[in-house]
Structures are given as C-alpha cells and as structure tokens.
Coordinates of C-alpha atoms in Angstrom, one line a residue:
X1 CA 0.0 0.0 0.0
X2 CA 1.6 3.3 -1.2
X3 CA 1.8 6.3 1.1
X4 CA 0.3 9.5 -0.1
X5 CA 3.2 12.0 -0.3
X6 CA 1.2 14.9 -1.8
X7 CA 0.3 17.2 1.2
X8 CA -2.1 19.6 -0.5
X9 CA -5.4 18.1 -1.4
X10 CA -8.1 19.0 -3.9
X11 CA -11.0 16.6 -4.4
X12 CA -12.5 14.8 -7.3
X13 CA -14.5 11.6 -7.1
X14 CA -13.0 8.2 -7.2
X15 CA -15.3 5.7 -9.0
X16 CA -16.3 3.7 -5.9
X17 CA -17.3 6.5 -3.6
X18 CA -20.7 8.2 -3.7
X19 CA -19.7 11.8 -4.6
X20 CA -22.3 14.5 -4.0
X21 CA -21.8 18.2 -4.6
X22 CA -23.5 19.9 -1.7
X23 CA -25.9 22.2 -3.5
X24 CA -28.7 21.1 -1.1
X25 CA -28.8 19.9 2.4
X26 CA -28.5 16.2 1.8
X27 CA -26.3 15.5 4.8
X28 CA -27.8 15.2 8.4
X29 CA -26.8 18.7 9.5
X30 CA -28.1 22.2 9.4
X31 CA -25.1 23.8 7.7
X32 CA -24.0 23.8 4.0
X33 CA -20.4 23.8 3.0
X34 CA -19.2 24.6 -0.6
X35 CA -17.7 21.7 -2.5
X36 CA -18.1 18.0 -2.5
X37 CA -18.6 15.3 0.1
X38 CA -18.1 11.6 -0.3
X39 CA -20.4 9.2 1.4
X40 CA -18.9 6.1 2.9
X41 CA -22.3 4.5 3.3
X42 CA -22.9 1.1 1.7
X43 CA -21.3 -2.4 2.3
X44 CA -18.9 -2.7 5.2
X45 CA -17.3 -5.8 6.7
X46 CA -19.0 -6.8 10.0
X47 CA -18.4 -9.0 13.0
X48 CA -20.0 -9.3 16.4
X49 CA -17.3 -9.4 19.1
X50 CA -19.1 -11.7 21.6
X51 CA -16.3 -12.1 24.0
X52 CA -15.2 -8.4 23.7
X53 CA -11.7 -9.6 22.8
X54 CA -11.2 -7.4 19.7
X55 CA -9.2 -4.7 21.6
X56 CA -6.9 -7.2 23.2
X57 CA -6.4 -9.1 19.9
X58 CA -6.0 -5.8 18.0
X59 CA -8.6 -6.4 15.4
X60 CA -7.9 -2.9 14.1
X61 CA -4.6 -4.1 12.8
X62 CA -6.3 -6.8 10.7
X63 CA -9.1 -9.3 11.2
X64 CA -10.9 -11.9 9.0
X65 CA -14.4 -10.7 8.9
X66 CA -17.0 -13.3 8.0
X67 CA -20.1 -11.1 7.4
X68 CA -21.0 -7.8 5.7
X69 CA -23.5 -5.1 6.7
X70 CA -25.1 -2.1 5.1
X71 CA -24.2 1.2 6.7
X72 CA -26.2 3.0 8.0
X73 CA -28.2 0.5 9.9
X74 CA -28.5 -0.9 13.4
X75 CA -26.4 -3.6 15.0
X76 CA -29.7 -5.5 15.6
X77 CA -30.5 -5.4 11.9
X78 CA -26.9 -6.5 11.0
X79 CA -27.0 -9.4 13.4
X80 CA -30.3 -10.6 12.0
X81 CA -29.1 -10.3 8.4
X82 CA -25.8 -12.2 9.2
X83 CA -27.8 -15.0 11.0
X84 CA -25.4 -14.7 14.0
X85 CA -25.9 -16.9 17.0
X86 CA -29.4 -16.5 18.5
X87 CA -31.4 -13.5 17.3
X88 CA -31.0 -9.8 17.0
X89 CA -31.8 -9.4 20.7
X90 CA -29.1 -8.9 23.2
X91 CA -29.5 -8.6 27.0
X92 CA -26.4 -7.1 28.6
X93 CA -23.7 -5.8 26.2
X94 CA -23.1 -5.8 22.5
X95 CA -19.8 -5.1 20.7
X96 CA -19.6 -5.0 16.9
X97 CA -16.8 -4.1 14.5
X98 CA -17.1 -2.6 11.1
X99 CA -14.4 -2.1 8.4
X100 CA -14.2 -0.9 4.9
X101 CA -11.5 0.4 2.5
X102 CA -11.8 3.6 0.5
X103 CA -9.5 5.2 -2.1
X104 CA -8.4 8.7 -1.4
X105 CA -10.1 11.1 -3.8
X106 CA -7.9 12.2 -6.6
X107 CA -5.4 14.8 -5.4
X108 CA -4.4 18.1 -7.1
X109 CA -2.0 20.8 -6.0
X110 CA -2.8 24.2 -4.7
X111 CA -5.0 23.4 -1.8
X112 CA -2.6 24.0 1.1
X113 CA -5.4 25.5 3.2
X114 CA -7.4 22.3 3.4
X115 CA -7.4 19.0 5.2
X116 CA -9.6 15.9 5.2
X117 CA -12.4 15.6 7.7
X118 CA -14.4 12.4 8.5
X119 CA -17.9 12.8 10.1
X120 CA -20.2 10.3 11.6
X121 CA -23.8 11.5 11.5
X122 CA -24.5 9.4 14.7
X123 CA -23.1 6.2 16.0
X124 CA -22.8 4.6 19.4
X125 CA -23.3 4.5 22.2
X126 CA -19.5 4.0 22.5
X127 CA -17.5 4.4 19.4
X128 CA -13.8 4.0 18.5
X129 CA -12.4 4.7 15.1
X130 CA -9.1 3.7 13.5
X131 CA -7.6 4.8 10.2
X132 CA -5.1 2.3 8.8
X133 CA -4.7 0.9 12.2
X134 CA -4.2 4.2 14.0
X135 CA -6.7 5.3 16.6
X136 CA -8.3 8.6 15.7
X137 CA -9.2 11.4 18.1
X138 CA -12.3 13.6 17.6
X139 CA -11.9 17.4 17.3
X140 CA -13.1 17.6 20.9
X141 CA -10.2 15.4 21.9
X142 CA -12.1 12.1 22.5
X143 CA -10.3 8.8 21.7
X144 CA -13.7 7.2 22.6
X145 CA -16.9 9.0 21.6
X146 CA -19.9 8.5 23.8
X147 CA -23.5 9.2 22.7
X148 CA -25.5 7.8 19.8
X149 CA -27.8 10.7 18.8
X150 CA -25.5 13.5 17.4
X151 CA -22.6 13.8 14.9
X152 CA -18.9 13.8 15.7
X153 CA -15.9 14.6 13.6
X154 CA -12.3 13.7 13.0
X155 CA -9.5 15.6 11.2
X156 CA -7.5 13.0 9.4
X157 CA -3.7 13.3 10.0
X158 CA -1.8 13.6 6.8
X159 CA 0.8 11.0 7.9
X160 CA -1.9 8.4 8.3
X161 CA -3.4 8.7 4.8
X162 CA -2.7 6.3 2.0
X163 CA -3.9 6.1 -1.6
X164 CA -6.2 3.3 -0.3
X165 CA -7.3 3.6 3.3
X166 CA -8.8 1.1 5.8
X167 CA -11.4 2.5 8.2
X168 CA -12.2 0.4 11.3
X169 CA -15.0 1.2 13.7
X170 CA -15.7 -0.5 17.0
X171 CA -19.2 0.1 18.5
X172 CA -20.2 -1.0 22.0
X173 CA -23.5 -0.6 23.8
X174 CA -25.0 -2.0 27.0
X175 CA -28.2 -2.1 28.9
X176 CA -26.7 0.4 31.4
X177 CA -29.5 2.4 32.9
X178 CA -27.2 5.3 33.6
X179 CA -26.7 6.1 29.9
X180 CA -29.0 8.2 27.9
X181 CA -31.4 5.6 26.4
X182 CA -34.7 7.3 25.7
X183 CA -37.4 4.6 25.5
X184 CA -35.0 1.8 24.5
X185 CA -35.0 -1.0 27.0
X186 CA -32.4 -1.2 29.8
X187 CA -31.7 -3.2 33.0
X188 CA -34.4 -1.1 34.7
X189 CA -37.1 -0.9 32.0
X190 CA -37.4 -4.1 30.0
X191 CA -38.9 -4.3 26.5
X192 CA -42.7 -4.4 26.4
X193 CA -45.5 -1.9 26.7
X194 CA -44.0 1.6 26.3
X195 CA -40.4 0.3 26.3
X196 CA -38.9 -0.6 22.9
X197 CA -36.2 -2.9 21.5
X198 CA -32.8 -1.3 21.3
X199 CA -31.8 0.3 18.0
X200 CA -28.1 1.1 18.2
X201 CA -24.9 1.3 16.3
X202 CA -24.2 2.7 12.8
X203 CA -27.5 4.5 12.6
X204 CA -26.6 7.5 10.3
X205 CA -24.4 8.2 7.4
X206 CA -20.6 8.7 7.5
X207 CA -18.9 10.9 5.0
X208 CA -15.5 12.3 4.0
X209 CA -14.9 15.9 2.9
X210 CA -12.2 18.6 2.6
X211 CA -12.5 21.5 5.0
X212 CA -10.2 24.5 5.6
X213 CA -7.6 24.3 8.3
X214 CA -9.0 27.5 9.7
X215 CA -12.8 27.6 9.4
X216 CA -16.2 28.0 10.9
X217 CA -17.5 24.6 12.1
X218 CA -21.0 23.3 11.2
X219 CA -22.6 24.8 14.2
X220 CA -24.8 27.9 14.0
X221 CA -26.9 29.1 16.9
X222 CA -29.5 31.7 16.3
X223 CA -31.2 34.0 18.8
X224 CA -33.4 36.8 17.5
X225 CA -34.9 39.9 19.1
X226 CA -37.7 40.6 16.7
X227 CA -38.6 44.0 18.3
X228 CA -35.4 45.6 16.8
X229 CA -34.7 43.1 14.0
X230 CA -31.5 42.0 15.8
X231 CA -30.1 38.5 15.3
X232 CA -27.4 37.0 17.4
X233 CA -25.4 34.2 15.7
X234 CA -23.4 31.8 17.9
X235 CA -20.6 30.4 15.8
X236 CA -17.7 28.0 16.5
X237 CA -14.3 28.7 15.0
X238 CA -11.7 26.0 14.4
X239 CA -8.2 27.6 14.1
X240 CA -4.9 25.8 13.4
X241 CA -2.9 29.0 12.5
X242 CA -2.9 31.8 15.0
X243 CA -3.4 35.1 13.2
X244 CA -5.6 38.0 12.6
X245 CA -8.9 37.1 10.9
X246 CA -12.2 38.8 9.8
X247 CA -15.5 37.1 10.3
X248 CA -17.9 38.4 7.6
X249 CA -21.6 37.7 8.0
X250 CA -24.1 38.4 5.2
X251 CA -27.9 37.8 5.2
X252 CA -29.8 37.2 2.0
X253 CA -33.3 36.1 1.0
X254 CA -33.2 32.3 0.5
X255 CA -33.7 32.6 -3.3
X256 CA -31.3 35.6 -3.8
X257 CA -29.6 35.4 -7.2
X258 CA -25.8 35.1 -7.4
X259 CA -24.3 38.5 -7.0
X260 CA -27.3 40.1 -5.5
X261 CA -26.6 42.5 -2.6
X262 CA -27.2 41.2 0.9
X263 CA -30.0 42.5 3.1
X264 CA -27.5 43.0 5.8
X265 CA -23.7 42.5 6.2
X266 CA -21.1 43.1 8.8
X267 CA -17.4 42.5 9.4
X268 CA -15.9 41.4 12.8
X269 CA -12.1 41.6 13.0
X270 CA -10.7 39.1 15.5
X271 CA -7.2 38.0 16.7
X272 CA -7.4 34.3 17.1
X273 CA -5.1 31.8 18.8
X274 CA -4.9 28.2 17.7
X275 CA -7.8 26.0 19.1
X276 CA -11.6 26.1 19.1
X277 CA -13.5 29.3 19.9
X278 CA -17.2 29.9 20.5
X279 CA -18.2 33.5 19.6
X280 CA -21.4 35.5 19.5
X281 CA -22.0 38.0 16.7
X282 CA -25.0 40.4 16.6
X283 CA -26.3 42.2 13.5
X284 CA -29.5 43.9 12.4
X285 CA -31.6 42.7 9.6
X286 CA -33.8 45.7 8.8
X287 CA -37.4 45.1 7.9
X288 CA -37.1 41.3 8.5
X289 CA -40.1 39.1 8.4
X290 CA -40.7 36.8 11.3
X291 CA -40.9 33.0 11.0
X292 CA -44.2 31.4 12.1
X293 CA -46.3 28.4 11.1
X294 CA -48.5 30.5 8.7
X295 CA -45.4 32.1 7.1
X296 CA -42.3 30.0 7.7
X297 CA -40.0 32.6 6.2
X298 CA -36.3 32.0 6.4
X299 CA -33.2 33.9 5.5
X300 CA -29.8 32.6 4.2
X301 CA -26.8 33.3 6.3
X302 CA -23.4 33.3 4.6
X303 CA -20.7 33.2 7.2
X304 CA -17.0 33.6 6.1
X305 CA -13.7 33.4 8.0
X306 CA -11.2 35.4 6.0
X307 CA -7.5 35.2 6.8
X308 CA -4.9 38.0 6.3
X309 CA -4.1 36.7 2.8
X310 CA -7.8 37.1 1.7
X311 CA -8.4 33.3 1.8
X312 CA -12.1 32.6 2.5
X313 CA -13.6 29.7 4.4
X314 CA -17.4 29.7 4.2
X315 CA -20.5 28.0 5.5
X316 CA -24.2 28.7 4.9
X317 CA -27.3 28.2 6.9
X318 CA -31.0 29.0 6.7
X319 CA -32.5 30.6 9.7
X320 CA -35.7 32.4 10.9
X321 CA -36.4 35.2 13.2
X322 CA -38.9 34.2 15.9
X323 CA -39.6 34.8 19.6
X324 CA -41.3 32.4 22.0
X325 CA -42.5 33.4 25.4
X326 CA -44.5 32.0 28.3
X327 CA -46.5 34.8 29.8
X328 CA -49.2 34.3 32.3
X329 CA -51.6 31.6 31.1
X330 CA -50.6 31.8 27.4
X331 CA -47.8 31.0 25.1
X332 CA -46.8 33.8 22.7
X333 CA -45.1 33.4 19.4
X334 CA -43.8 36.6 18.0
X335 CA -45.8 38.5 20.7
X336 CA -49.1 36.9 19.5
X337 CA -50.9 34.3 21.6
X338 CA -50.9 30.8 20.1
X339 CA -52.6 27.7 21.1
X340 CA -50.4 24.6 20.7
X341 CA -52.2 21.9 18.8
X342 CA -49.6 19.1 19.4
X343 CA -49.0 15.5 18.8
X344 CA -46.5 13.1 20.3
X345 CA -44.1 11.6 17.8
X346 CA -41.9 8.6 18.3
X347 CA -40.1 7.8 15.0
X348 CA -38.6 4.5 16.3
X349 CA -37.1 2.7 13.4
X350 CA -38.7 4.8 10.7
X351 CA -36.6 5.6 7.6
X352 CA -35.9 9.2 6.6
X353 CA -38.5 8.9 3.8
X354 CA -41.1 7.6 6.3
X355 CA -40.3 10.4 8.8
X356 CA -40.8 12.9 6.0
X357 CA -44.3 11.4 5.3
X358 CA -45.1 11.5 9.0
X359 CA -44.2 15.2 9.2
X360 CA -46.5 16.1 6.3
X361 CA -49.3 13.9 7.8
X362 CA -49.0 15.6 11.2
X363 CA -49.4 19.0 9.5
X364 CA -52.4 17.6 7.6
X365 CA -53.9 16.5 10.9
X366 CA -54.0 20.2 11.9
X367 CA -51.0 20.2 14.3
X368 CA -48.8 23.2 14.7
X369 CA -46.6 21.4 17.2
X370 CA -44.8 18.1 17.1
X371 CA -43.4 16.7 20.3
X372 CA -40.4 14.5 19.3
X373 CA -40.5 12.1 22.2
X374 CA -37.3 11.1 24.1
X375 CA -35.3 10.5 20.9
X376 CA -32.6 12.1 18.7
X377 CA -33.7 12.0 15.1
X378 CA -32.2 12.7 11.7
X379 CA -31.4 16.5 11.7
X380 CA -32.9 16.8 8.2
X381 CA -36.3 16.4 9.9
X382 CA -35.6 19.7 11.8
X383 CA -34.9 21.3 8.5
X384 CA -38.2 20.0 7.1
X385 CA -40.1 21.4 10.2
X386 CA -38.4 24.8 9.5
X387 CA -39.7 24.6 5.9
X388 CA -43.2 23.4 6.8
X389 CA -43.8 25.8 9.7
X390 CA -44.2 23.0 12.3
X391 CA -43.2 23.9 15.8
X392 CA -41.1 21.3 17.5
X393 CA -40.7 20.2 21.1
X394 CA -37.6 18.2 21.6
X395 CA -36.3 16.2 24.6
X396 CA -33.1 14.8 25.9
X397 CA -33.1 11.0 25.6
X398 CA -33.3 10.1 29.3
X399 CA -31.2 7.7 31.4
X400 CA -33.2 5.1 33.3
X401 CA -31.7 5.6 36.8
X402 CA -31.0 8.6 39.0
X403 CA -27.3 8.7 40.0
X404 CA -24.5 11.2 39.8
X405 CA -23.2 9.4 36.7
X406 CA -26.6 9.4 35.0
X407 CA -26.8 13.1 35.5
X408 CA -23.3 13.6 34.0
X409 CA -24.4 11.6 31.0
X410 CA -27.6 13.5 30.7
X411 CA -25.9 16.9 30.8
X412 CA -23.3 15.7 28.2
X413 CA -26.1 14.6 25.9
X414 CA -28.0 17.9 26.3
X415 CA -24.9 19.9 25.4
X416 CA -24.1 17.8 22.4
X417 CA -27.7 18.2 21.1
X418 CA -27.8 21.9 21.8
X419 CA -24.5 22.5 19.9
X420 CA -26.0 21.1 16.7
X421 CA -29.7 22.1 17.0
X422 CA -29.7 25.8 17.8
X423 CA -30.1 26.8 14.1
X424 CA -33.7 25.8 13.7
X425 CA -36.6 28.3 14.3
X426 CA -39.0 25.4 14.5
X427 CA -37.5 24.2 17.8
X428 CA -39.3 26.2 20.6
X429 CA -39.5 23.8 23.6
X430 CA -36.9 21.6 25.3
X431 CA -37.8 19.2 28.2
X432 CA -35.0 17.9 30.4
X433 CA -36.8 14.8 31.8
X434 CA -40.1 13.0 31.3
X435 CA -42.3 11.4 33.9
X436 CA -39.3 11.1 36.3
X437 CA -37.4 8.7 33.9
X438 CA -33.8 9.0 35.0
X439 CA -35.0 11.2 38.0
X440 CA -37.1 8.7 39.9
X441 CA -36.1 10.3 43.2
X442 CA -37.0 13.8 42.1
X443 CA -39.5 14.2 44.9
X444 CA -37.1 13.2 47.7
X445 CA -33.5 13.7 46.6
X446 CA -32.2 17.3 46.9
X447 CA -29.2 16.4 44.6
X448 CA -31.6 15.5 41.8
X449 CA -33.6 18.7 42.3
X450 CA -30.5 20.8 42.4
X451 CA -29.2 19.4 39.2
X452 CA -32.5 20.0 37.3
X453 CA -32.7 23.5 38.7
X454 CA -29.2 24.2 37.6
X455 CA -29.8 23.0 34.1
X456 CA -33.0 25.0 33.9
X457 CA -31.2 28.1 35.0
X458 CA -28.4 27.4 32.5
X459 CA -30.9 27.1 29.6
X460 CA -32.5 30.3 30.6
X461 CA -29.2 32.2 30.4
X462 CA -27.5 30.4 27.6
X463 CA -30.4 29.5 25.3
X464 CA -33.2 32.1 25.8
X465 CA -34.7 31.3 22.5
X466 CA -36.3 28.1 24.0
X467 CA -39.0 27.4 26.5
X468 CA -37.7 24.8 29.0
X469 CA -39.6 22.1 31.0
X470 CA -37.9 20.6 34.0
X471 CA -39.8 17.2 34.1
X472 CA -42.7 16.8 31.9
X473 CA -46.0 15.3 33.1
X474 CA -45.8 15.8 36.9
X475 CA -43.3 16.5 39.7
X476 CA -42.2 19.9 38.5
X477 CA -39.8 21.6 40.9
X478 CA -40.6 24.6 43.0
X479 CA -37.7 26.6 44.4
X480 CA -38.7 29.2 46.9
X481 CA -42.2 29.1 45.4
X482 CA -41.0 29.7 41.9
X483 CA -41.6 27.0 39.3
X484 CA -38.4 25.9 37.6
X485 CA -40.3 25.2 34.3
X486 CA -41.6 27.6 31.8
X487 CA -44.7 25.5 31.4
X488 CA -46.8 23.6 33.9
X489 CA -47.5 20.4 32.1
X490 CA -49.7 17.4 33.0
X491 CA -50.2 13.9 31.5
X492 CA -53.9 13.1 31.8
X493 CA -55.1 9.7 30.6
X494 CA -58.7 8.6 30.7
X495 CA -61.1 7.3 28.0
X496 CA -64.1 8.7 30.0
X497 CA -65.4 12.1 28.9
X498 CA -66.9 12.9 32.3
X499 CA -63.6 12.0 34.1
X500 CA -61.8 14.1 31.5
X501 CA -63.8 17.2 32.4
X502 CA -63.1 16.6 36.1
X503 CA -59.4 16.3 35.5
X504 CA -59.3 19.5 33.4
X505 CA -61.2 21.4 36.1
X506 CA -58.8 20.2 38.8
X507 CA -55.9 21.3 36.6
X508 CA -57.1 24.8 35.8
X509 CA -58.0 25.4 39.5
X510 CA -54.4 24.7 40.5
X511 CA -55.0 21.4 42.4
X512 CA -51.5 20.0 42.7
X513 CA -52.6 16.6 43.8
X514 CA -55.3 14.3 42.4
X515 CA -54.9 15.5 38.8
X516 CA -52.0 13.6 37.2
X517 CA -50.6 10.3 38.4
X518 CA -48.4 12.0 40.9
X519 CA -48.4 15.5 42.4
X520 CA -47.8 18.2 39.8
X521 CA -45.2 20.1 41.9
X522 CA -42.5 19.0 44.4
X523 CA -39.9 21.0 46.4
X524 CA -41.0 24.2 48.1
X525 CA -44.7 25.0 48.4
X526 CA -46.1 26.3 45.1
X527 CA -49.3 28.3 44.8
X528 CA -50.8 28.3 41.3
X529 CA -52.6 31.5 40.4
X530 CA -52.3 31.5 36.6
X531 CA -48.6 32.6 36.5
X532 CA -47.6 29.8 34.1
X533 CA -49.3 28.4 31.0
X534 CA -50.9 25.0 31.5
X535 CA -50.4 22.3 28.9
X536 CA -51.9 18.9 28.8
X537 CA -48.8 17.4 27.3
X538 CA -50.0 13.9 26.9
X539 CA -53.6 12.7 26.5
X540 CA -55.6 10.2 24.5
X541 CA -53.8 7.0 24.0
X542 CA -57.0 5.7 22.4
X543 CA -56.4 2.3 21.0
X544 CA -53.6 1.4 23.3
X545 CA -54.9 -1.4 25.5
X546 CA -53.3 -0.2 28.7
X547 CA -55.0 3.2 28.4
X548 CA -58.4 2.0 27.4
X549 CA -60.7 3.9 25.1
X550 CA -62.0 3.5 21.6
X551 CA -60.0 1.2 19.3
X552 CA -61.6 1.8 15.9
X553 CA -61.0 4.9 13.8
X554 CA -64.5 6.3 13.9
X555 CA -64.9 6.0 17.6
X556 CA -61.4 7.5 18.2
X557 CA -62.3 10.4 15.8
X558 CA -65.5 11.2 17.8
X559 CA -63.6 11.0 21.2
X560 CA -60.8 13.2 20.0
X561 CA -63.2 15.9 18.8
X562 CA -65.1 15.8 22.1
X563 CA -62.0 15.8 24.2
X564 CA -60.5 18.7 22.2
X565 CA -63.6 20.8 22.7
X566 CA -63.3 20.4 26.4
X567 CA -59.7 21.5 26.3
X568 CA -60.6 24.7 24.4
X569 CA -63.4 25.6 26.8
X570 CA -60.8 26.2 29.5
X571 CA -57.7 28.5 30.0
X572 CA -55.2 25.9 28.7
X573 CA -52.4 26.9 26.4
X574 CA -52.0 23.7 24.4
X575 CA -52.2 20.0 24.3
X576 CA -50.3 17.0 22.9
X577 CA -52.3 14.0 21.6
X578 CA -50.7 10.6 22.1
X579 CA -49.6 9.7 19.5
X580 CA -48.8 10.0 15.7
X581 CA -48.1 6.4 14.7
X582 CA -48.2 2.9 16.1
X583 CA -44.9 1.7 17.4
X584 CA -44.2 -1.8 18.8
X585 CA -46.9 -2.5 21.5
X586 CA -48.3 1.0 21.4
X587 CA -51.2 0.7 18.9
X588 CA -52.6 4.2 19.3
X589 CA -51.4 6.0 16.2
X590 CA -53.5 8.1 13.8
X591 CA -51.0 7.8 10.8
X592 CA -49.8 4.7 8.9
X593 CA -46.3 4.0 10.0
X594 CA -45.0 3.1 6.5
X595 CA -47.5 4.9 4.3
X596 CA -48.0 8.1 6.1
X597 CA -51.7 8.0 5.3
X598 CA -54.2 9.3 7.9
X599 CA -56.5 6.9 9.6
X600 CA -58.7 9.7 10.8
X601 CA -60.1 12.9 9.0
X602 CA -57.6 15.6 8.0
X603 CA -57.6 18.6 10.4
X604 CA -58.8 16.5 13.3
X605 CA -56.3 17.9 15.8
X606 CA -56.7 21.5 14.7
X607 CA -58.8 23.5 17.1
X608 CA -60.5 26.8 17.0
X609 CA -61.2 28.7 20.2
X610 CA -64.4 27.6 21.9

C-alpha cells in the first residue's frame, strides 16, 4: 500500500465512492459547505465481538471478517441479516466491529489551506475509530466518543493517509441504565408496553470531505430579538494557524440570485489563537419578516472566515427570526398568543423517507406542534419542520436511573444536542426529563432537584430562544415558590369524557394533587394563580390497551373531537395528543407508519377557540 506524499489536497470523485456536490442539504446537519462530500455508506465488513476480545487481539490491525452489513443500519439489523448466534436481541452488552476500504479522492496541487475531515452522523453508544490501524481522536479530543444521537468529527492526520485507506470502527452498547437511552430497554425498564427494543450502532451516514484548516464549524446558533430586528449568531471557529482574521456575515433572501446584494452585512475583526472558539456576533436585519407556522419565512446566512491573505472559508445556513415566550396563562409566538395543537411523535425505526411522510401527515392533521419524544432523530427532519412551519418540542433521551453518573451523561447529551440544533426556528421547547425517567427520586433527593434547577437556569441564560420544561408530566420543581419550568404540564389519561372534564377542572384550578398520576409540583410550596401556561402534554392513547378507550378509527375520531372541545373551553395553552403512529406494542397511532396515510379525518387535531 503506497503512502500519499502529496500534502495539498483537492477533491475529485474516485469511481467507488458516492460523490455529492453539496448544493442542497443532503447531509444530516443544518449547515451547508461549498464543495463536494463523499459518502462512505454502503457495504462494510461486519463482526460481532461476543467475548469483547477485539481490543486485546487488536482487530484494528487486521481481522478476518465473515459477514457484511449495510451502513447506515442498526447492530440489531446486521446481526439478524448475518444470522449470527441466537437472534438480534441482546440482553447485557453488545460489541460490533465494522471495516471498509476507500480510495483517497484524486489529489491536485494548490489546496494548502485544506485537510480531510471524517464525520459520523450518529453512531454509538460508545465508538472508537481507526484509520489504517491508527486510533483517531475527535476534534473535541475524544479517543472514545460517547453518545448515539449526534454527529462527531475527526480531522485525518496527513501522515496516516494512503492512496487506499482502511477504516475500522468498534461500536459498543450496554443495557446500562445510567446512559441516555430514551425509550429503549435497559436493565431497569425491559422491553414491552411503552419500552422498545434497542436500535443502536451505525444509525446514520458517514462521510469524507475537505475543509479548511481555519474555518467555521458546522454549528450555528440563532437567537433573534424581533422588536429591533436584531439577530445573534453563535458560531464555532476552528483555528490551526494563530493570526488576525475577519468574520464576515451576510444575510440574503433564501432565493437571492448570485451577485445580489445582501439584506445585511457586517465584518468582525478578530485576533485568534490556535484552538476552538465559541463566539457570538450580533447584527441587524432591517425590515425582517418573522418566522411562524403560517409564514415560515427563512433567510440565508453566509458566514465567512477570512485570513490575512484574503483566503475565505465559508458556511451557509437557513435561519428564521422568531420569539417564543410563556407569559401568564398563554404561550406567545412573535408576541401573539398561540394555542399549541400538538401530537406526540416517536419515530422509532422509521426511515428518513417515512419520517418525511409522517411530518407532512401531522401537519395535515392540523397540528402546529410536534413533540419528538425522548429521541434524537435525523437532523434533516428539523430542516423540514423549519420549511413546513411546524413547531417542535424536543427532549433529551433520558437515562433510566438517577445517580451522579446518569446526571453527568444527561448533561453531556444535552450539550451535544444543543450545539447542533440551535439553528432551527421550529424548535421552541426543550424538556429535560419526562415522567421522572432517570430522575425517579425527584420528589425526595435534593441532589436531583438541584441538578435539574441548575440545568433549567443554564438554559434560561445560555439559550433564551427556547422554553424549557424541567420534568414533563408531573413532579415539576418549585424553588422558593417559583416554578423551575416555563410551562406547567400534566399527563392526563382517561377514556371517559366525564372524568376528563373533572381532571381538566382540577388542573385549571391549580390542584397540585389528584390530577396527574403524581403530584404536579415538588420541592418548596407552590401556589398556582395562573402565572404559568398550562399544557396537557399527553392525553388520548385511544387504541392502546393499557390506556383503554375506543379502538376503531370512527370512535377515536369522535372521542378526539369531544376531548379537544373540552380543552378549548378552559384556559389551557395547548395539548399534545398521544400519538402519531403505532410503534411496537403501542397501537394508538393516527397515521400509517409506513404509508404516512391518515386513519382519521384531516384537520382533526386543529382546534378553534371555543
């Protein structure tokens, strides 16, 4: 195998790599980069390491793989396809190895400012990567990457690259209840009912591209102040060569022609040391339109890092100006009251095409809000929500036990998600926990309460563009009589309309006990007087046997209409029907999982004021 001696790289496609010029956002990220990326998806060699001996035996230096697998895909799928011992189920720990070769894209001279970058759209929960037998370290300095819901990136060392390269990946996961699992089973919550089979491993694309040595990373946070048309952009700069730079920001209409003058532009001179830097930049966009469900207007940001020779490293992102606020009993979007007609969405093992169909179907149902439940999904879905004008409520995939380590994992997962999801105007709500999962001692453990209060306060300061819920459903935290949640939410399940009216009346009158399954508020005494918007953030479940209620579509339709009418008769700010599609044992969906077709009338979940 020949070493690559040319140090300056320009890219053109080799015949056996999927080459795509990035003229649209085909990769699972919010940011566009000029040029070409090369997908390494497809057929990989595959082996299950049942004895976890691969590290000791140094499989990364060479191993005789007996099976192949299609990347992206889950370990469970790959085990089943390879007919490995037993079935795709695993009960304690799973370790799998993947390997493929790829030729280096054709090189040309004159690209001294660039280097090769390798990105995994998502993989995990624990991932190690070797290039030609050498362990790689992420840009964040991780030799082992933890987490399975967000992307991570490697800069490929020149002295490791060959004309033909061997990429080896070791993925490990366990049933550890202290890791962020969402609704996948664990040692605490076993599969069945509302707990699902694991779906782990190589779950999103992996790609190769060239990037500048000194550049803006694919992370753009947006905070807008609509009253004065001011936008704050949070950018991440990756610098190898300490020097003076200029950050140039330009804002265009999304369909602006090449050469058209920007709506706004500003330069920001900076003296930058080597390393990674987070920086906020503010600029005015005069006369800007706000983003809202009725008019999801977006603008195009062109952000450039210019060095002292005039060399330009550029990224682009679409963004929207919008403001979300919880004020008294109502939620306000762009200073106008809005009722949140929501639906709970659990994509499970849905493909990207199926998720696209689901999103369109949920809008057809009349929803303006989709609650993406305890899962990290393909970021292209957030882009689609931005385009469709669907508001999103996102959640940190929860651990299943409450310990200092589970809280550390929870915080790390939240920070990873935030760094990649701040671009989207559609995302308006974050919840830290749901129904005490991973915080089972929330009512009694001061350490758990302190952690959640700290994260709520952090979100208020660092991410004011979102509403934040401490623990959705019940057991919200009161500190000195102040609720540490922007919304007071309750999960109310009953198929009986009379009981439904009773529960809603209890809720609006501020009865903290006897409404949801557990007291609505814990901690210091809390006296509800309409100072927070009320949301019934889960209800319905019609068709799911454990919840009761009508099973056929016509009966469900009639019940949903009647239950929605009762919600709108009361000072409630929004609701979330459970749920969009059937998934495993939960047979309570309104949308065909594969087809995306509605099983109930269009517009059913849209409500007008009573």
